[in-house]
mmCIF file of C-alpha atoms and ligand atoms in Angstrom:
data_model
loop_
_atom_site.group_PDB
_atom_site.id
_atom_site.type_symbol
_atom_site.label_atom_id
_atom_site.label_comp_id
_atom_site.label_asym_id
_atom_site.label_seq_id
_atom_site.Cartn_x
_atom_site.Cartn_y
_atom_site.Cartn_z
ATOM 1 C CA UNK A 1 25.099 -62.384 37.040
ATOM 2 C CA UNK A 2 27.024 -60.270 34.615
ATOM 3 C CA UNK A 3 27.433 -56.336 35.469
ATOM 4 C CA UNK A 4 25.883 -54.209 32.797
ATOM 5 C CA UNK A 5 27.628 -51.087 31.499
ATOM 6 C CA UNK A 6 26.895 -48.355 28.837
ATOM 7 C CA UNK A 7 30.062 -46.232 27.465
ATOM 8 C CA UNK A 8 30.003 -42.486 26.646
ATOM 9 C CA UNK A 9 32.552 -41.470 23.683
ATOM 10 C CA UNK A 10 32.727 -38.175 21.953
ATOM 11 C CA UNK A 11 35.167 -39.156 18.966
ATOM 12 C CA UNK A 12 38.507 -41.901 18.774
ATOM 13 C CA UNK A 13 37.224 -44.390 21.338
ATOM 14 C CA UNK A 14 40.105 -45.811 22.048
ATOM 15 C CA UNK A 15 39.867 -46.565 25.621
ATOM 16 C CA UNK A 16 36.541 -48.111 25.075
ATOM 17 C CA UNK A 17 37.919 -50.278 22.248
ATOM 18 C CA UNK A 18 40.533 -51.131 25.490
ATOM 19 C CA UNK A 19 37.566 -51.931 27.551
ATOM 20 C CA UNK A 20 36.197 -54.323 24.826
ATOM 21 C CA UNK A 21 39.388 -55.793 24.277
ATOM 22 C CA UNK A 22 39.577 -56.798 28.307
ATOM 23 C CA UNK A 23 36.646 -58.433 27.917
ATOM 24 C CA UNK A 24 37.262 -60.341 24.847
ATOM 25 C CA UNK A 25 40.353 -61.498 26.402
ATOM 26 C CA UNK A 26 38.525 -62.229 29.557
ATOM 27 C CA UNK A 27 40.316 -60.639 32.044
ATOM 28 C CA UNK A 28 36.713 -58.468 32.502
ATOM 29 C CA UNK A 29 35.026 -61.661 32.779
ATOM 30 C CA UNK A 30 31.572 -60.580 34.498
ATOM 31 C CA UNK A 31 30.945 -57.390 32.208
ATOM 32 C CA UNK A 32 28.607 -57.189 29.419
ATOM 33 C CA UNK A 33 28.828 -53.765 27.416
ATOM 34 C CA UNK A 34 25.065 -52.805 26.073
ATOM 35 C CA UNK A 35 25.697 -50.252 24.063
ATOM 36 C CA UNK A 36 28.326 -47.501 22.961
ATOM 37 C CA UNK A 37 26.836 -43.838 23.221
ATOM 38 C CA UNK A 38 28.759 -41.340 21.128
ATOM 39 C CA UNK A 39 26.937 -37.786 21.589
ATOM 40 C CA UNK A 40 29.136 -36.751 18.134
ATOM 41 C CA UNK A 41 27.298 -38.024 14.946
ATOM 42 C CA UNK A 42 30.890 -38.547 13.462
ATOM 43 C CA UNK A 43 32.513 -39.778 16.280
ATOM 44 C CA UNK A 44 35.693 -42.309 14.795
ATOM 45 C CA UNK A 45 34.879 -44.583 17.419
ATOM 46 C CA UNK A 46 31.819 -44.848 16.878
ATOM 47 C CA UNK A 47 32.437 -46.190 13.287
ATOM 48 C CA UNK A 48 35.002 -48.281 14.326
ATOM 49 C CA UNK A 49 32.889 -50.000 17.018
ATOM 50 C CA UNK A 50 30.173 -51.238 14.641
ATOM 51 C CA UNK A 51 32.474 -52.354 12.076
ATOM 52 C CA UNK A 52 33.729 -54.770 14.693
ATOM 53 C CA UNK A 53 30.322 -55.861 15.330
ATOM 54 C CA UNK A 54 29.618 -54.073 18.763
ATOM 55 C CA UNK A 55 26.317 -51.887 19.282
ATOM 56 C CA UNK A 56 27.053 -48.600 19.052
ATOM 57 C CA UNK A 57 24.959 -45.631 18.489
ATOM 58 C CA UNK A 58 24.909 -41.631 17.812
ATOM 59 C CA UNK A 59 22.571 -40.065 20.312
ATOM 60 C CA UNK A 60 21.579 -36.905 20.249
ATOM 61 C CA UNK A 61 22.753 -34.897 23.116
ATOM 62 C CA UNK A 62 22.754 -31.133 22.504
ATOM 63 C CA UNK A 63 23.992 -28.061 20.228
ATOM 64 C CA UNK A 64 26.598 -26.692 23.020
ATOM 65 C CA UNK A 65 30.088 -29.030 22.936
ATOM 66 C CA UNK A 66 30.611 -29.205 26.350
ATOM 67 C CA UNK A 67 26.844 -29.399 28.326
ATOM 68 C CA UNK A 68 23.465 -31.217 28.002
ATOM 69 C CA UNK A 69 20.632 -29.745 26.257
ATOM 70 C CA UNK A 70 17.344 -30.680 28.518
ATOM 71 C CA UNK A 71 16.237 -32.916 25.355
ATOM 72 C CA UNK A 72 20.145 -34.532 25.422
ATOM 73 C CA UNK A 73 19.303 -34.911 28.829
ATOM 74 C CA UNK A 74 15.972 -36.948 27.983
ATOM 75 C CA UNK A 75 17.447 -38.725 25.428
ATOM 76 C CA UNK A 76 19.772 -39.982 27.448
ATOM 77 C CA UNK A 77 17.481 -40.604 30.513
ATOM 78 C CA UNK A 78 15.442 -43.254 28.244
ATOM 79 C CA UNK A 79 18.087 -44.953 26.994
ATOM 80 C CA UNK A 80 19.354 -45.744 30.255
ATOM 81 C CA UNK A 81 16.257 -46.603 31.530
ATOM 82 C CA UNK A 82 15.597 -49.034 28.879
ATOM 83 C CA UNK A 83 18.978 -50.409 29.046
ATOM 84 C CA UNK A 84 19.234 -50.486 33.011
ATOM 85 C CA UNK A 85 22.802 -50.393 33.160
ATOM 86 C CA UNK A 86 24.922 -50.904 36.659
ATOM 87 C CA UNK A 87 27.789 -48.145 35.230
ATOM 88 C CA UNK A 88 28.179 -45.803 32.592
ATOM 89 C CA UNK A 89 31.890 -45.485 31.621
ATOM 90 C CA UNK A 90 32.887 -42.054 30.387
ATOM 91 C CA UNK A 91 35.991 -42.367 27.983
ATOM 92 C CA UNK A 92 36.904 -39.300 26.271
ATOM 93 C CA UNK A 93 33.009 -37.984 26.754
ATOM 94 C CA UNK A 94 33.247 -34.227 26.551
ATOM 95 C CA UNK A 95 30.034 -32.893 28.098
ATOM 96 C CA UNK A 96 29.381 -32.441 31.854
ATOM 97 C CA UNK A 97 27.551 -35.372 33.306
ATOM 98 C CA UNK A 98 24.101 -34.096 34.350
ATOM 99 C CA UNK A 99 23.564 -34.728 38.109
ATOM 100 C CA UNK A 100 20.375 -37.210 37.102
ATOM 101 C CA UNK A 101 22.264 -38.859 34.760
ATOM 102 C CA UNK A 102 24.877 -39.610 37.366
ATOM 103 C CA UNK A 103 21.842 -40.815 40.081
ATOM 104 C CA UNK A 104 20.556 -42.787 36.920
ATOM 105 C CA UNK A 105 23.263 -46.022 37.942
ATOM 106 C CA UNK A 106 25.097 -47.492 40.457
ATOM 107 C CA UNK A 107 28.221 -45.856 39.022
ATOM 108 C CA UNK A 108 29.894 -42.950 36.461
ATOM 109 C CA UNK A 109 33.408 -43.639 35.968
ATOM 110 C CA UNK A 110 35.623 -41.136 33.975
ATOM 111 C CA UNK A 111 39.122 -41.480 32.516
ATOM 112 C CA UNK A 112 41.071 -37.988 32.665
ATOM 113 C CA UNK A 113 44.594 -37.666 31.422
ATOM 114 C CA UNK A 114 46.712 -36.339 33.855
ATOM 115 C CA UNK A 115 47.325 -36.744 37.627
ATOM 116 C CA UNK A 116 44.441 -34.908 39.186
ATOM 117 C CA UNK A 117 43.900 -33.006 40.487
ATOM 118 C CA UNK A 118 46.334 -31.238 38.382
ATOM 119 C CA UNK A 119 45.125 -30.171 35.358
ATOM 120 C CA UNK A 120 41.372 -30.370 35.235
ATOM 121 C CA UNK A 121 39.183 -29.636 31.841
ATOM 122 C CA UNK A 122 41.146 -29.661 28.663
ATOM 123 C CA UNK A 123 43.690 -29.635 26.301
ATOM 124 C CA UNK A 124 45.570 -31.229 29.873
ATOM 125 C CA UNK A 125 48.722 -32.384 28.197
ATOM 126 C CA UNK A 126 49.363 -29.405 26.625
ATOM 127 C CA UNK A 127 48.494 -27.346 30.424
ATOM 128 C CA UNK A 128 51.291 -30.106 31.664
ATOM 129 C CA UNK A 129 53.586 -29.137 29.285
ATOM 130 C CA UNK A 130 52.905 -25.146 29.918
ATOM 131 C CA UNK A 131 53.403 -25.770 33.398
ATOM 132 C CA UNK A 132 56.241 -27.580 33.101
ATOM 133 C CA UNK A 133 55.806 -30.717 35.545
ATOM 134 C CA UNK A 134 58.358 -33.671 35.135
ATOM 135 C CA UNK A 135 55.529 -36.743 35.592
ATOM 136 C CA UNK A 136 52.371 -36.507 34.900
ATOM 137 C CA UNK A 137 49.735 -39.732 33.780
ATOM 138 C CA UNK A 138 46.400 -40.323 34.356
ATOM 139 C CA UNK A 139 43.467 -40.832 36.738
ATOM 140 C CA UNK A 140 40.565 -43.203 36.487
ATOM 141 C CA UNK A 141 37.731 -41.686 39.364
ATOM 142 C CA UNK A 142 34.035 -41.675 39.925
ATOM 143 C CA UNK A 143 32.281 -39.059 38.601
ATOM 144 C CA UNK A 144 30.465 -36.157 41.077
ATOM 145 C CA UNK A 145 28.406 -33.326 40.008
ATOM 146 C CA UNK A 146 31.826 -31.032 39.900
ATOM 147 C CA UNK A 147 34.182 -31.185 37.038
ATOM 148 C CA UNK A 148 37.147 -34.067 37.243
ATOM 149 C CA UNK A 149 36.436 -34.082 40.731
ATOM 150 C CA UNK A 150 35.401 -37.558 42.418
ATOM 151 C CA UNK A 151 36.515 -39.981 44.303
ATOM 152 C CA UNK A 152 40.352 -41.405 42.709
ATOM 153 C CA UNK A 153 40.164 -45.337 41.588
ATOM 154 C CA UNK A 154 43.426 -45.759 40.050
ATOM 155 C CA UNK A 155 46.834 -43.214 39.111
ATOM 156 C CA UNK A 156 49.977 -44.476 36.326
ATOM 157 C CA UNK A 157 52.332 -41.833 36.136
ATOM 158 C CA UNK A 158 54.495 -41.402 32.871
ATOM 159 C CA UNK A 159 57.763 -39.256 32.952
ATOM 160 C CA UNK A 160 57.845 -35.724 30.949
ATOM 161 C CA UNK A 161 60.787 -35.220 29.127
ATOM 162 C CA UNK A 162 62.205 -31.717 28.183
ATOM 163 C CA UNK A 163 61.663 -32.736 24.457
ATOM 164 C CA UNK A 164 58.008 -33.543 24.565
ATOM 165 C CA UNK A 165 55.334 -32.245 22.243
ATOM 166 C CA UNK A 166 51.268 -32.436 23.243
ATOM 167 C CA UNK A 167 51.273 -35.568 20.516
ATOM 168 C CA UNK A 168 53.737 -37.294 22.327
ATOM 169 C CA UNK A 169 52.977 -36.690 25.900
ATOM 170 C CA UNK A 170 49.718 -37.550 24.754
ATOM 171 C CA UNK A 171 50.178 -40.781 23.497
ATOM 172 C CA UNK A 172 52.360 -41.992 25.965
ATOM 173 C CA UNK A 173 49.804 -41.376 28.490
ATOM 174 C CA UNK A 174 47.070 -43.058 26.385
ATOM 175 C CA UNK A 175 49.136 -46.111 26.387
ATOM 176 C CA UNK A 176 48.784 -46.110 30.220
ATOM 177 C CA UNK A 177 44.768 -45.296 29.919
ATOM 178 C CA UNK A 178 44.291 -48.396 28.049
ATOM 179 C CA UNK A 179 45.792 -50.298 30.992
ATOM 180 C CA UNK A 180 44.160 -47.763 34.061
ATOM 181 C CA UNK A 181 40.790 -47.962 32.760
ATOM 182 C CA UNK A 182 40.506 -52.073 32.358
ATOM 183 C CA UNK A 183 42.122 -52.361 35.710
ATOM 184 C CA UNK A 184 39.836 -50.048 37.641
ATOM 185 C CA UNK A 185 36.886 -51.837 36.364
ATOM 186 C CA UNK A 186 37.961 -55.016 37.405
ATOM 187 C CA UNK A 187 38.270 -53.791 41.043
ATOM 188 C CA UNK A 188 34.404 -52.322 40.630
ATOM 189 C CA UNK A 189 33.190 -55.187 39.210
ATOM 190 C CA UNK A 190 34.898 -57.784 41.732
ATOM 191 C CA UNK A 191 33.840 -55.570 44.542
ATOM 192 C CA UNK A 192 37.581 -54.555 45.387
ATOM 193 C CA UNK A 193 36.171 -50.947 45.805
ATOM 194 C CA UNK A 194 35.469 -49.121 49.210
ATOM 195 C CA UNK A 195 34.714 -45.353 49.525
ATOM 196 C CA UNK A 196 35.119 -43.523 52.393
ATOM 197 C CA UNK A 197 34.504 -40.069 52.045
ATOM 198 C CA UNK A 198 36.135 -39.437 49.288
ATOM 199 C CA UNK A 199 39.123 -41.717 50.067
ATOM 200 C CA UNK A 200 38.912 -44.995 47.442
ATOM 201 C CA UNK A 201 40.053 -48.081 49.948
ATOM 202 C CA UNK A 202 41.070 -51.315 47.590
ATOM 203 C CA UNK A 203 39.770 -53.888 49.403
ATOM 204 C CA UNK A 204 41.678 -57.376 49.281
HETATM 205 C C1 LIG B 1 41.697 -39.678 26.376
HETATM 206 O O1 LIG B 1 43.013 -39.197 26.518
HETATM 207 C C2 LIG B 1 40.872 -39.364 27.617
HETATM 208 O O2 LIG B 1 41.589 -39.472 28.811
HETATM 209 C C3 LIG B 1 40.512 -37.927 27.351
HETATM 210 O O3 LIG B 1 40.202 -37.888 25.980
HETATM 211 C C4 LIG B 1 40.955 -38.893 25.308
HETATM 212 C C5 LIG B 1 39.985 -39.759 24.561
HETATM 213 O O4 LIG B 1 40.649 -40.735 23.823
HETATM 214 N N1 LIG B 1 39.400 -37.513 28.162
HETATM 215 C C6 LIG B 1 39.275 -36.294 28.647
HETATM 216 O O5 LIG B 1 40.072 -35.389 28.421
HETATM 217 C C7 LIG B 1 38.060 -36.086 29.524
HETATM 218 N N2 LIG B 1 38.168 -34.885 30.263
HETATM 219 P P1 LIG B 1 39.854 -41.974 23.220
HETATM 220 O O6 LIG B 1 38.590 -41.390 22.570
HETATM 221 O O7 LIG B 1 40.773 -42.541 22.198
HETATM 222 O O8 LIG B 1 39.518 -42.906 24.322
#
């Protein structure tokens, strides 16, 4: 039986593009992607997704950027119970996860770029420049009810160089994402995945 999942994007939707792409090439073999969920009406992504033929959808999910209105929360409530989805997948979704939508599945997974947890919330690349680390990457973890908190799947670092701008940092950590986030659903959906407390154990 194919694992279901649902993907939350606020705008490029890249890393869900990455997602699709694993499973076209079928190294996600036993994942079946219901739906795209953009909460921004104009979301790139979100245009670039049906164009390639996937289902993809604008859903209304409040007026504030970065929380759930109740309604958003309803909104997204019924999709999810119509859609009955094992995971939702949170790539570059920029509202809080409500704690029922996170008891909704089996799993929320979020992407976050940088190594956390350094450098939670956002504008991160530009906080890693400011700070002036000399690595920094990204994390792929399960979501909690606290803010680029859970439990960490997978890390790739990338080196900073003294020469960096936010656009480049940026991208060279993207590059990584698109590799982080395929791989860290293959361990969930092959079962690879033990949690204890809040310690991820890969299982062979
Ligand atoms: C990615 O860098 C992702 O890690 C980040 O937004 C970008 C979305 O890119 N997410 C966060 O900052 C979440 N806190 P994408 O839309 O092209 O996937």
């Amino acid at each position: 039986m194919k694992k279901k999942a649902v993907i939350f994007i606020s705008d490029r939707g890249s890393n869900s593009i990455a997602i699709l792409n694993a499973i076209k090439d079928g190294y996600l073999k036993n994942l079946e992607i219901s739906m795209i969920i953009a909460d921004n009406r104009n979301a790139s992504g979100l245009k670039k997704a049906k164009k390639a033929g996937f289902n993809a959808n604008f859903v209304y999910a409040g007026t504030k950027k970065s929380k759930f209105s109740e309604r958003g929360v309803e909104n997204y409530l019924n999709l999810i119970h119509k859609i009955k989805p094992d995971y939702i997948f949170l790539a570059g979704f920029m509202r809080i996860i409500p704690e029922r939508i996170i008891q909704s599945v089996k799993y929320v997974l979020n992407i976050h770029p940088s190594l956390l947890p350094s450098f939670k919330g956002l504008n991160v690349q530009k906080q890693a420049l400011d700070y002036g680390v000399k690595i920094s990457g990204c994390t792929v973890h399960f979501v909690d009810t606290n803010v680029d908190n859970g439990p960490i799947i997978i890390q790739r670092v990338v080196p900073v160089f003294d020469n960096d701008t936010v656009e480049i940092l940026s991208q060279r950590i993207l590059k990584e994402e698109h590799k982080a986030y395929p791989e860290a659903i293959w361990l969930l959906i092959n079962n690879k995945i033990g949690i204890r407390d809040r310690i991820v154990e890969i299982v062979e």
